[in-house]
Coordinates of C-alpha atoms in Angstrom, one line a residue:
X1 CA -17.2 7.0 37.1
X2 CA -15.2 9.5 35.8
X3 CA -14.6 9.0 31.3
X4 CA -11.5 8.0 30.2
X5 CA -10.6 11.5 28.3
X6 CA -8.5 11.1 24.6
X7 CA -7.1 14.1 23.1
X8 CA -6.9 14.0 19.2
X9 CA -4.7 16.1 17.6
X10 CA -5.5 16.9 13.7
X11 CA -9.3 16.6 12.1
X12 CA -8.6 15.0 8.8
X13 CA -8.6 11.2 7.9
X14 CA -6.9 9.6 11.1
X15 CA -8.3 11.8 13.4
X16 CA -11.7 11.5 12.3
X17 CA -11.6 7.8 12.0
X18 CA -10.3 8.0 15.9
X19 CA -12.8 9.9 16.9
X20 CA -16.1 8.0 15.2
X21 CA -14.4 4.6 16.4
X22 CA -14.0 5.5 20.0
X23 CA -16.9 6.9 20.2
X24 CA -19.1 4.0 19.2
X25 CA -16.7 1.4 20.8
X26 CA -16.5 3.0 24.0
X27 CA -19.2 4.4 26.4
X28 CA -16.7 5.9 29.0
X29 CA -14.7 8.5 26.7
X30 CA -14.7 11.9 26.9
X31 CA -13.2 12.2 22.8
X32 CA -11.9 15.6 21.8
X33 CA -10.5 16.5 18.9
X34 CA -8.1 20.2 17.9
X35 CA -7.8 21.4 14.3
X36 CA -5.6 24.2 13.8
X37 CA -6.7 25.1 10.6
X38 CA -10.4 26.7 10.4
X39 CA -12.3 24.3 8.8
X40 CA -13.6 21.0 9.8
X41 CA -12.1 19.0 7.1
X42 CA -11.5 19.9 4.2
X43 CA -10.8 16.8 2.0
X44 CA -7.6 17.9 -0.3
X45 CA -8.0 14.3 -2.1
X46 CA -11.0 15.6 -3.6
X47 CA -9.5 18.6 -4.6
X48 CA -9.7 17.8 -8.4
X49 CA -13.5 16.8 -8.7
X50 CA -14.1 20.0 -6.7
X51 CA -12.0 22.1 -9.1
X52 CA -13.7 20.6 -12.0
X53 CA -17.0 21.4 -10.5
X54 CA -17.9 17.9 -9.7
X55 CA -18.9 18.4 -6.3
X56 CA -22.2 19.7 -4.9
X57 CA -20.5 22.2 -3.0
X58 CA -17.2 23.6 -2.1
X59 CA -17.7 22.7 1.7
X60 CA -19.4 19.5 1.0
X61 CA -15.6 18.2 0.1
X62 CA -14.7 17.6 3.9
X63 CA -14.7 14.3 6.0
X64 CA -17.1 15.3 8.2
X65 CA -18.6 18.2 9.8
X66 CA -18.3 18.5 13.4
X67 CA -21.7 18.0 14.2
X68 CA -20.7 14.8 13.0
X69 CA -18.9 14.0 16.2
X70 CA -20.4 16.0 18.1
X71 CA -23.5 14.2 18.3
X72 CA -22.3 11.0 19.4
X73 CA -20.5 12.8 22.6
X74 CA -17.6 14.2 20.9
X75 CA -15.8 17.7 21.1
X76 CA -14.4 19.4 18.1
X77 CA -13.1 22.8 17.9
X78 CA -11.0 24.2 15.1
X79 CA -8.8 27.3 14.8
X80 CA -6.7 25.1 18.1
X81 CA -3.5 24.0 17.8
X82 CA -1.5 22.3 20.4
X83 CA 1.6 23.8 20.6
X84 CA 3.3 21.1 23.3
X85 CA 3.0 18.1 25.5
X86 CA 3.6 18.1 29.2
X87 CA 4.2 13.9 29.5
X88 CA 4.9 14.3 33.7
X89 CA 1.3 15.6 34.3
X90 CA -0.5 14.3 31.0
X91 CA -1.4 17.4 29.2
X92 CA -0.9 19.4 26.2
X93 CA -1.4 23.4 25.6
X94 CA -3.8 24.1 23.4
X95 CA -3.9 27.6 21.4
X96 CA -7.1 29.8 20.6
X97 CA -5.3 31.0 17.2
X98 CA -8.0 33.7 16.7
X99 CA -7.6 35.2 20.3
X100 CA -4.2 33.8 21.5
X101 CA -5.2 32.5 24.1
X102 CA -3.1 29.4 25.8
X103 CA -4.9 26.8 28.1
X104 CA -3.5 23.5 29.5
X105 CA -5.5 20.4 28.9
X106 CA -5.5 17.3 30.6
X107 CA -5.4 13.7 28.8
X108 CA -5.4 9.9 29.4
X109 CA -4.7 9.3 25.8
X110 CA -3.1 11.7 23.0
X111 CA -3.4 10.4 20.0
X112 CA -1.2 12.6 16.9
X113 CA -2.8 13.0 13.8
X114 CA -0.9 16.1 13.0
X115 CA -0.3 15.5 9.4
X116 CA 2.3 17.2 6.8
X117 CA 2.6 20.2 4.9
X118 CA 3.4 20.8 1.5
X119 CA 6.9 21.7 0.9
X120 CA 7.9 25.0 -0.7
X121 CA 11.2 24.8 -3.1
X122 CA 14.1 27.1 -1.4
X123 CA 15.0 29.1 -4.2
X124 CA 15.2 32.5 -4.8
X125 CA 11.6 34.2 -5.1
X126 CA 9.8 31.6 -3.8
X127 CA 7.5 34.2 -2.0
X128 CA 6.7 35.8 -5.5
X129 CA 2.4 36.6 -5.7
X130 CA 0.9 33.5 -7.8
X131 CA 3.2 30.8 -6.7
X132 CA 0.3 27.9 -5.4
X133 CA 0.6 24.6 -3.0
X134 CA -2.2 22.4 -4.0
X135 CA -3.4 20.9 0.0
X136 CA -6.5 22.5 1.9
X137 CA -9.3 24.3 1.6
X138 CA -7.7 27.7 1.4
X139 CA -5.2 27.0 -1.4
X140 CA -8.6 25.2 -3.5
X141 CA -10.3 28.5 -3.6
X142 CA -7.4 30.2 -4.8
X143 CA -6.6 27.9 -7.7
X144 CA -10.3 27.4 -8.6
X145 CA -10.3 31.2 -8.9
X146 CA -7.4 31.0 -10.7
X147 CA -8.4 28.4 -13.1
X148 CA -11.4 30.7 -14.1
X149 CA -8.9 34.0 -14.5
X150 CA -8.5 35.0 -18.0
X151 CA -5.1 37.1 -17.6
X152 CA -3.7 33.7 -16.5
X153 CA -2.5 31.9 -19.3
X154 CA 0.8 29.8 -18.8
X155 CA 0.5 27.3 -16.0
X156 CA 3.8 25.9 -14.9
X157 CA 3.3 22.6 -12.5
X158 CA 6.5 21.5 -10.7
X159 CA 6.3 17.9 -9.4
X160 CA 4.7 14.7 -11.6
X161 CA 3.5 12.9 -9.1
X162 CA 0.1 12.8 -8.7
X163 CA -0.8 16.3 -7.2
X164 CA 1.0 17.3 -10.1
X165 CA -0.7 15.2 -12.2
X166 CA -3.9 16.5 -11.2
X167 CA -3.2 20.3 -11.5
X168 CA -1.8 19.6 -14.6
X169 CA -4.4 18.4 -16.3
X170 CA -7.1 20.4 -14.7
X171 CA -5.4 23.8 -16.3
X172 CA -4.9 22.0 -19.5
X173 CA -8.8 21.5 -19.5
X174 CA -9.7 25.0 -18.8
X175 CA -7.4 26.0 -21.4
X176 CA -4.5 26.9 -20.0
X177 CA -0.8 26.5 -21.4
X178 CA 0.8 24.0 -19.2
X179 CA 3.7 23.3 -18.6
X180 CA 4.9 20.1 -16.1
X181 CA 8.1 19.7 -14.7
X182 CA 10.1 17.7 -12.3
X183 CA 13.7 16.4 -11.8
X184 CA 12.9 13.0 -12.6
X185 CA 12.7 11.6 -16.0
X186 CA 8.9 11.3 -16.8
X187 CA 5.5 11.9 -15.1
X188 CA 4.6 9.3 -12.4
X189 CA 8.1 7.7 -12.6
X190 CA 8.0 7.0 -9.0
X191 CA 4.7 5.5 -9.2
X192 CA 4.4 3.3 -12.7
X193 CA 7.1 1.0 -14.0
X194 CA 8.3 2.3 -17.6
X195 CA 6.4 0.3 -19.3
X196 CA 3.0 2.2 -17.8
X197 CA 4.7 5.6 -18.1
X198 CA 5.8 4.7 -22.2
X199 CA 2.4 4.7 -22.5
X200 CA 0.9 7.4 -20.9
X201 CA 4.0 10.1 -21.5
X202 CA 2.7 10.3 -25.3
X203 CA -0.9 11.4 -23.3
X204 CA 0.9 14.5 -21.3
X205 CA 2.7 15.5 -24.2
X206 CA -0.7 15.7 -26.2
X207 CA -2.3 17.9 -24.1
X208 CA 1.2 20.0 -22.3
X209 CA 4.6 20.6 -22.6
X210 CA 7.2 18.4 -20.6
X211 CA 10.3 19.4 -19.0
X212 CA 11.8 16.6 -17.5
X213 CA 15.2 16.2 -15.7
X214 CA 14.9 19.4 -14.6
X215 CA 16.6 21.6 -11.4
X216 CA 14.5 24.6 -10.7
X217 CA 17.1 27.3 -9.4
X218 CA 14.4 30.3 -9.5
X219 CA 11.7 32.6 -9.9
X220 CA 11.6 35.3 -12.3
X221 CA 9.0 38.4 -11.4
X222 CA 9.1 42.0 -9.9
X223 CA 5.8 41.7 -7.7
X224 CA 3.6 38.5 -9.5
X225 CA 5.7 35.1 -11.1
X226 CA 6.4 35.7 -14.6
X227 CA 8.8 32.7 -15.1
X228 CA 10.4 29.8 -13.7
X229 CA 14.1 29.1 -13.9
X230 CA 15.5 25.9 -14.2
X231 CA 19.3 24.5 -15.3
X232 CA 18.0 24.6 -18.5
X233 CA 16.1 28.1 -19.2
X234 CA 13.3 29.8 -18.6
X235 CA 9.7 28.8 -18.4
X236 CA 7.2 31.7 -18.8
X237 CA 5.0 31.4 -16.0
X238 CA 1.2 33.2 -15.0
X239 CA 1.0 30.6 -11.8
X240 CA 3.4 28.4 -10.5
X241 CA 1.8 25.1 -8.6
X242 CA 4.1 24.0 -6.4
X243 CA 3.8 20.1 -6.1
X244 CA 7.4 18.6 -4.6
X245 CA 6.7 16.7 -2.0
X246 CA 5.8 17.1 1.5
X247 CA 7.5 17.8 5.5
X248 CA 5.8 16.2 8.3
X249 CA 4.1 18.7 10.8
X250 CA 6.2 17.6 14.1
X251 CA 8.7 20.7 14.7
X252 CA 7.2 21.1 18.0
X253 CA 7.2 18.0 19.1
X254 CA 10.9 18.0 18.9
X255 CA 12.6 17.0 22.2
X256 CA 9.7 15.3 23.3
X257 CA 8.5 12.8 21.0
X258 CA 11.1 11.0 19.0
X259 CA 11.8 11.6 15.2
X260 CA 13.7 10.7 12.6
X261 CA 15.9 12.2 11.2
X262 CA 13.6 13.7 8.4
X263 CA 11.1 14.5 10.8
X264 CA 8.7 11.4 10.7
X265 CA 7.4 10.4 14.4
X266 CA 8.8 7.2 15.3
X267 CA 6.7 4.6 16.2
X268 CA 7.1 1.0 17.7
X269 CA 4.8 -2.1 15.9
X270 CA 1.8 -1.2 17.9
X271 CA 1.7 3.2 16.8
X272 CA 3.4 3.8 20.0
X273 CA 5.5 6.8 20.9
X274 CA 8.1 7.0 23.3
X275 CA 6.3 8.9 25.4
X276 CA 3.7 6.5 27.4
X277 CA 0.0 6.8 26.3
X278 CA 1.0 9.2 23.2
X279 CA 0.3 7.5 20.1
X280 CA 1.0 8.5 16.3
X281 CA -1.2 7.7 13.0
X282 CA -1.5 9.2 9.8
X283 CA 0.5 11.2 7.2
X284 CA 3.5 11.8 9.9
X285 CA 4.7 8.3 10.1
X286 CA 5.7 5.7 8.7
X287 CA 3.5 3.1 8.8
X288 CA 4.8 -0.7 8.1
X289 CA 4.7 -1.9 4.7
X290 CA 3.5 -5.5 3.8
X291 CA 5.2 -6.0 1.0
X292 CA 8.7 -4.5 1.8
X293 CA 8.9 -5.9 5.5
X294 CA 9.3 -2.4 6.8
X295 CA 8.2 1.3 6.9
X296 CA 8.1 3.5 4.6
X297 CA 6.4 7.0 3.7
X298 CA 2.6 5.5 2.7
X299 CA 0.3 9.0 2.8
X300 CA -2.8 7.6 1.7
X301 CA -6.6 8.3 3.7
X302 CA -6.7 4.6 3.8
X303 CA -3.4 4.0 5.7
X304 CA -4.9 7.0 8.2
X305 CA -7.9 5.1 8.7
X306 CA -7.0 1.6 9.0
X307 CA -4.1 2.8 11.7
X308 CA -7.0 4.6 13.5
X309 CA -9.3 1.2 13.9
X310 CA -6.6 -0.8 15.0
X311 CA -5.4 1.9 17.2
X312 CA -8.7 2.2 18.9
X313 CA -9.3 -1.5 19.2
X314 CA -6.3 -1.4 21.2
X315 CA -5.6 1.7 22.6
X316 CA -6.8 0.5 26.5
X317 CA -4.8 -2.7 26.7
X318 CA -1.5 -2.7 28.2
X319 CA -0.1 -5.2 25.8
X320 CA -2.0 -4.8 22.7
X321 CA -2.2 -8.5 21.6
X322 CA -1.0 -7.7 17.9
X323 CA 0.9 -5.7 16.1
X324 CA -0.3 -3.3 13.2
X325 CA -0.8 -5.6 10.4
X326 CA 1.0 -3.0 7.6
X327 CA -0.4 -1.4 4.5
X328 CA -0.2 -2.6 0.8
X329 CA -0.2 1.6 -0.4
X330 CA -3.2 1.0 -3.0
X331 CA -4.3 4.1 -5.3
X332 CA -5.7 5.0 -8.1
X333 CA -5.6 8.1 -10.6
X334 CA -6.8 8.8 -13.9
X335 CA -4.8 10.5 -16.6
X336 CA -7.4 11.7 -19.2
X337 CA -8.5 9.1 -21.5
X338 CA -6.5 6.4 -18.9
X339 CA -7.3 5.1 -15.6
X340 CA -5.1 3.2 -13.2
X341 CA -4.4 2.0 -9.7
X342 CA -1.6 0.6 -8.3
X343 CA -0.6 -1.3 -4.7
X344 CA 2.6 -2.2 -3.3
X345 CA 5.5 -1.8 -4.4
X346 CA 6.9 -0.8 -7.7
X347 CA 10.6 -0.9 -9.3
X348 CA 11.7 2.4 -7.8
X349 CA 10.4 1.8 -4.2
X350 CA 11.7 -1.7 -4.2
X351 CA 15.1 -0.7 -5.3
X352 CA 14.8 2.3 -3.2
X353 CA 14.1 0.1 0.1
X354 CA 16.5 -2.7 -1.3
X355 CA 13.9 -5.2 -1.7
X356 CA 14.7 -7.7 -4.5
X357 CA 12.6 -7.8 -7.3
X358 CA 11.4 -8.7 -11.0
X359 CA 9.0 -7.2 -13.1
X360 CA 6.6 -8.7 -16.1
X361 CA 4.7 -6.0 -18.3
X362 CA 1.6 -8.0 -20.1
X363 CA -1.2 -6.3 -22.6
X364 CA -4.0 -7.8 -23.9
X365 CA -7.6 -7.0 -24.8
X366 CA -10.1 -6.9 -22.1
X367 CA -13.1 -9.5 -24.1
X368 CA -12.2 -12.6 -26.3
X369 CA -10.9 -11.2 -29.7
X370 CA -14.4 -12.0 -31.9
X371 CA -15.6 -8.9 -29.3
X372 CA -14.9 -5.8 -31.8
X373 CA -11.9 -3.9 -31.1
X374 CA -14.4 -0.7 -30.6
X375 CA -15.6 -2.5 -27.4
X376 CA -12.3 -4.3 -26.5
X377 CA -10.4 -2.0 -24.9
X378 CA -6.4 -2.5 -24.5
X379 CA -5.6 -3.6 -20.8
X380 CA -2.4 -3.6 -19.5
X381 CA -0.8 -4.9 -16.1
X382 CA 2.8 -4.8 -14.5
X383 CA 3.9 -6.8 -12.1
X384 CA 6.8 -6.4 -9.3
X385 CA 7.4 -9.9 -7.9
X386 CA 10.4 -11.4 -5.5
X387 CA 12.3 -13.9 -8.0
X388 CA 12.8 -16.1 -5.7
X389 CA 10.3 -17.1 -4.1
X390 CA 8.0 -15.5 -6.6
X391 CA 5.9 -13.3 -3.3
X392 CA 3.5 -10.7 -5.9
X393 CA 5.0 -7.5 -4.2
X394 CA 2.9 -4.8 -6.3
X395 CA 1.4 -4.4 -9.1
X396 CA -0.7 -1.6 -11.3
X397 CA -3.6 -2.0 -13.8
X398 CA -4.2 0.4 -17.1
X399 CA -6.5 1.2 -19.2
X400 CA -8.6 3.9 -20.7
X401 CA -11.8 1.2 -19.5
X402 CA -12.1 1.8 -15.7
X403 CA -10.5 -1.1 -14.3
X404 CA -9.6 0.0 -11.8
X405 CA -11.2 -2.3 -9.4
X406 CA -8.4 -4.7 -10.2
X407 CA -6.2 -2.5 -8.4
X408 CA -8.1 -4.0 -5.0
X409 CA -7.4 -7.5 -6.2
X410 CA -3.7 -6.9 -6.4
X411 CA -3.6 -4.9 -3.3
X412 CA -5.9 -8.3 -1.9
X413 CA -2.6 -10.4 -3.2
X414 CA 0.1 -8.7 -1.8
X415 CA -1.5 -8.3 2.0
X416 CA -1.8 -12.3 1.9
X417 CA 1.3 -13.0 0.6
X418 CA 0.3 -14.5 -2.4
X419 CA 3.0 -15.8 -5.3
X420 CA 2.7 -15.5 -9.1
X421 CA 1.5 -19.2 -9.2
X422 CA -1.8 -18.4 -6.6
X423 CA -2.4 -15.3 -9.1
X424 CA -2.3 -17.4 -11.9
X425 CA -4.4 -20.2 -11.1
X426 CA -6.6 -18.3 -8.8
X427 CA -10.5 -18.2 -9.6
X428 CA -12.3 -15.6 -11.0
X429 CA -15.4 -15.8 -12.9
X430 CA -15.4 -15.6 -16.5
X431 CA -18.2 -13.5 -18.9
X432 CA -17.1 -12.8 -21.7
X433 CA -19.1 -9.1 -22.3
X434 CA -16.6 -8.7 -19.3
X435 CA -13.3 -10.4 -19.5
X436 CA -11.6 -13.7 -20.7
X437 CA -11.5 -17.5 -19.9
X438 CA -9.0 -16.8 -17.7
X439 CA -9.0 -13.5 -16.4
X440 CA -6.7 -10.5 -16.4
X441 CA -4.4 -11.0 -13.8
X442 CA -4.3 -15.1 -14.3
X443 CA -3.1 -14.0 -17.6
X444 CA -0.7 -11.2 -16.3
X445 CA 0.9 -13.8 -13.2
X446 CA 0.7 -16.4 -16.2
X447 CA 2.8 -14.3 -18.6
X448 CA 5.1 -13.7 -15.4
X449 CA 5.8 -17.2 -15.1
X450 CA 6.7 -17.7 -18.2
X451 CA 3.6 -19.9 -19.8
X452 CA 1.8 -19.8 -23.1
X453 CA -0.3 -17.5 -24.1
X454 CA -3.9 -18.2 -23.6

């Protein structure tokens, strides 16, 4: 009997996830999986740790290594992109980008995995030497190089979200002069609710300079960057990191698979395409989210990965039995001293996808007040809630205590549907060398609803 052959396109999250599923789900598929990039698969998540020197090894920062796949039955080859799809005979061409060589492939199932790139700002000297994306394995040697380059003194970051956020503070610890900047009016805006960025904007500024609000028009420099021009002035600049966002790789797919009109695929309930047995996953879609009812840009490894189980649990029926369930969009990120995560949505993403909403900020101390205020850290949580029905829609934990771990809880909340009154009469254990009577977020969905203090 001849093995039911899948074609993976892209070797990071998604595609790796495919790959390892099928593989020990299935024992008639021939799994194979292209990479256009060299190296099998570099993990641009970890980037910071592995700038930082927190790694064991530069190439140890990957997803897996192909041997990986390999030695469950699956083929891997970097340094291959495909370049088209042929849906009337069910194949793709694949290109050798060393040699150039072309080859058509046959498939049953193509699953897309392709990913996005990180956008480059269309000004004028954007192709100056020492102007920096921060994705990949290629651009991680560079700035780690960089980082250790004494003729490089003044860092300029554009973007605070949390690429930015990383570059940013992982110059300012090697000593660099750093400067963040972004059109929007303070670091993780788009992220935090204010009341989580009031708090942490004092922490930036500590440590770099902040130019908010600002429209970058330019870049100053002969052969190298020397400076950066915005509306405002201009920014002296040794390296420029380039952090604004990101474009979907699909340009070839046009005319064959259906985008949008930015460029994501388009994708039915079940990660569908429009073309039969082509399906999508991963950073180039958007993949439903729980909270909001609908899709929206979600680029997290976790999304990737829980699209790639449920697409392989059903990628041989012919009616898959149930949608996609959606994603809550839970992170995590520290900010020197501060840790936080976050899931669901916030006050600009519910605005932004006209979701009604409230919001309740509550702070506390993490241990009953007779534990001393030296091992009593200061917890925060916001809360983004429906206000009618009171449905928890996301929510973010701070601290400079790693609670991050609360962060699941929430993210736990919002993919059941739960309201502020489940939150705040739900049971969690109580300890108090590790929280209060009632805990944190009984407190936080408490305070929400407008009850006394505990």
């Amino acid at each position: 009997m001849d093995k039911r052959k899948v074609i993976i396109v892209g070797a990071s999250h998604g595609g790796h996830e495919s790959a390892i599923e099928l593989l020990d789900k299935y024992d008639d598929v021939d799994v194979t999986i292209y990479e256009a990039g060299d190296f099998i698969s570099f993990m641009s998540c970890g980037m910071q740790l592995y700038l930082e020197g927190k790694v064991t090894a530069k190439d140890d920062v990957r997803n897996f290594a192909p041997e990986d796949v390999e030695a469950k039955g699956g083929h891997v080859y970097a340094n291959h992109e495909v370049t088209a799809i042929h849906p009337d005979d069910k194949t793709v061409t694949v290109k050798d980008v060393v040699s150039g060589k072309e080859s058509q492939v046959e498939y049953d199932k193509l699953i897309l995995s392709s990913g996005v790139t990180p956008k480059t700002l269309p000004v004028p000297n954007s192709d100056l030497k020492n102007i920096f994306l921060m994705r990949g394995r290629d651009w991680a040697t560079k700035l780690n190089a960089a980082k250790d380059d004494p003729a490089i003194k003044n860092v300029v970051v554009i973007g605070a979200g949390y690429i930015g956020i990383e570059a940013s503070e992982v110059f300012a610890k090697a000593g660099k002069h750093v400067t963040l900047m972004d059109m929007i009016d303070r670091p993780l805006g788009t992220y935090l609710n204010p009341e989580l960025t009031n708090i942490l904007e004092p922490v930036f500024k500590d440590h770099m300079d902040l130019k908010m609000n600002a429209k970058i028009t330019g870049f100053k420099g002969e052969d190298k960057v020397s400076g950066v021009e915005t509306d405002q002035d201009v920014v002296p600049a040794d390296l420029v990191i380039v952090s604004a966002g990101v474009t979907p790789n699909t340009t070839w797919l046009k005319g064959t698979v259906d985008l949008d009109q930015r460029g994501w695929i388009k994708t039915d309930p079940y990660l569908r395409t429009n073309v039969k047995d082509v399906y999508a996953i991963g950073d180039a879609i958007l993949p439903l989210s729980i909270p909001a009812g609908k899709p929206m840009p979600i680029a997290l490894a976790t999304t990737a990965r829980r699209e790639a189980q449920y697409l392989v649990n059903h990628l041989f029926e012919a009616k898959p039995d149930k949608a996609f369930k959606g994603v809550t969009g839970a992170s995590a990120l520290s900010v020197f001293d501060y840790h936080f995560a976050t899931a669901g949505l916030n006050q600009f993403s519910a605005k932004r996808n006209d979701v009604p909403y409230a919001t309740s900020f509550y702070e506390d101390s993490m241990r009953p007040a007779y534990i001393p205020e030296k091992d009593n850290p200061k917890v925060y949580v916001s809360l983004t809630f429906n206000p009618y029905n009171h449905q928890i829609l996301g929510g973010a934990v701070l601290s400079k205590y790693d609670i991050t771990a609360q962060g699941n809880v929430l993210a736990l909340a919002i993919s059941h549907k739960m309201t502020l009154e489940d939150l705040a009469e739900q049971d969690f254990f109580f300890q108090p060398g590790f929280d209060r009577q009632w805990s944190l977020l009984n407190l936080a969905a408490q305070h929400a609803l407008g009850l006394a203090k505990f």
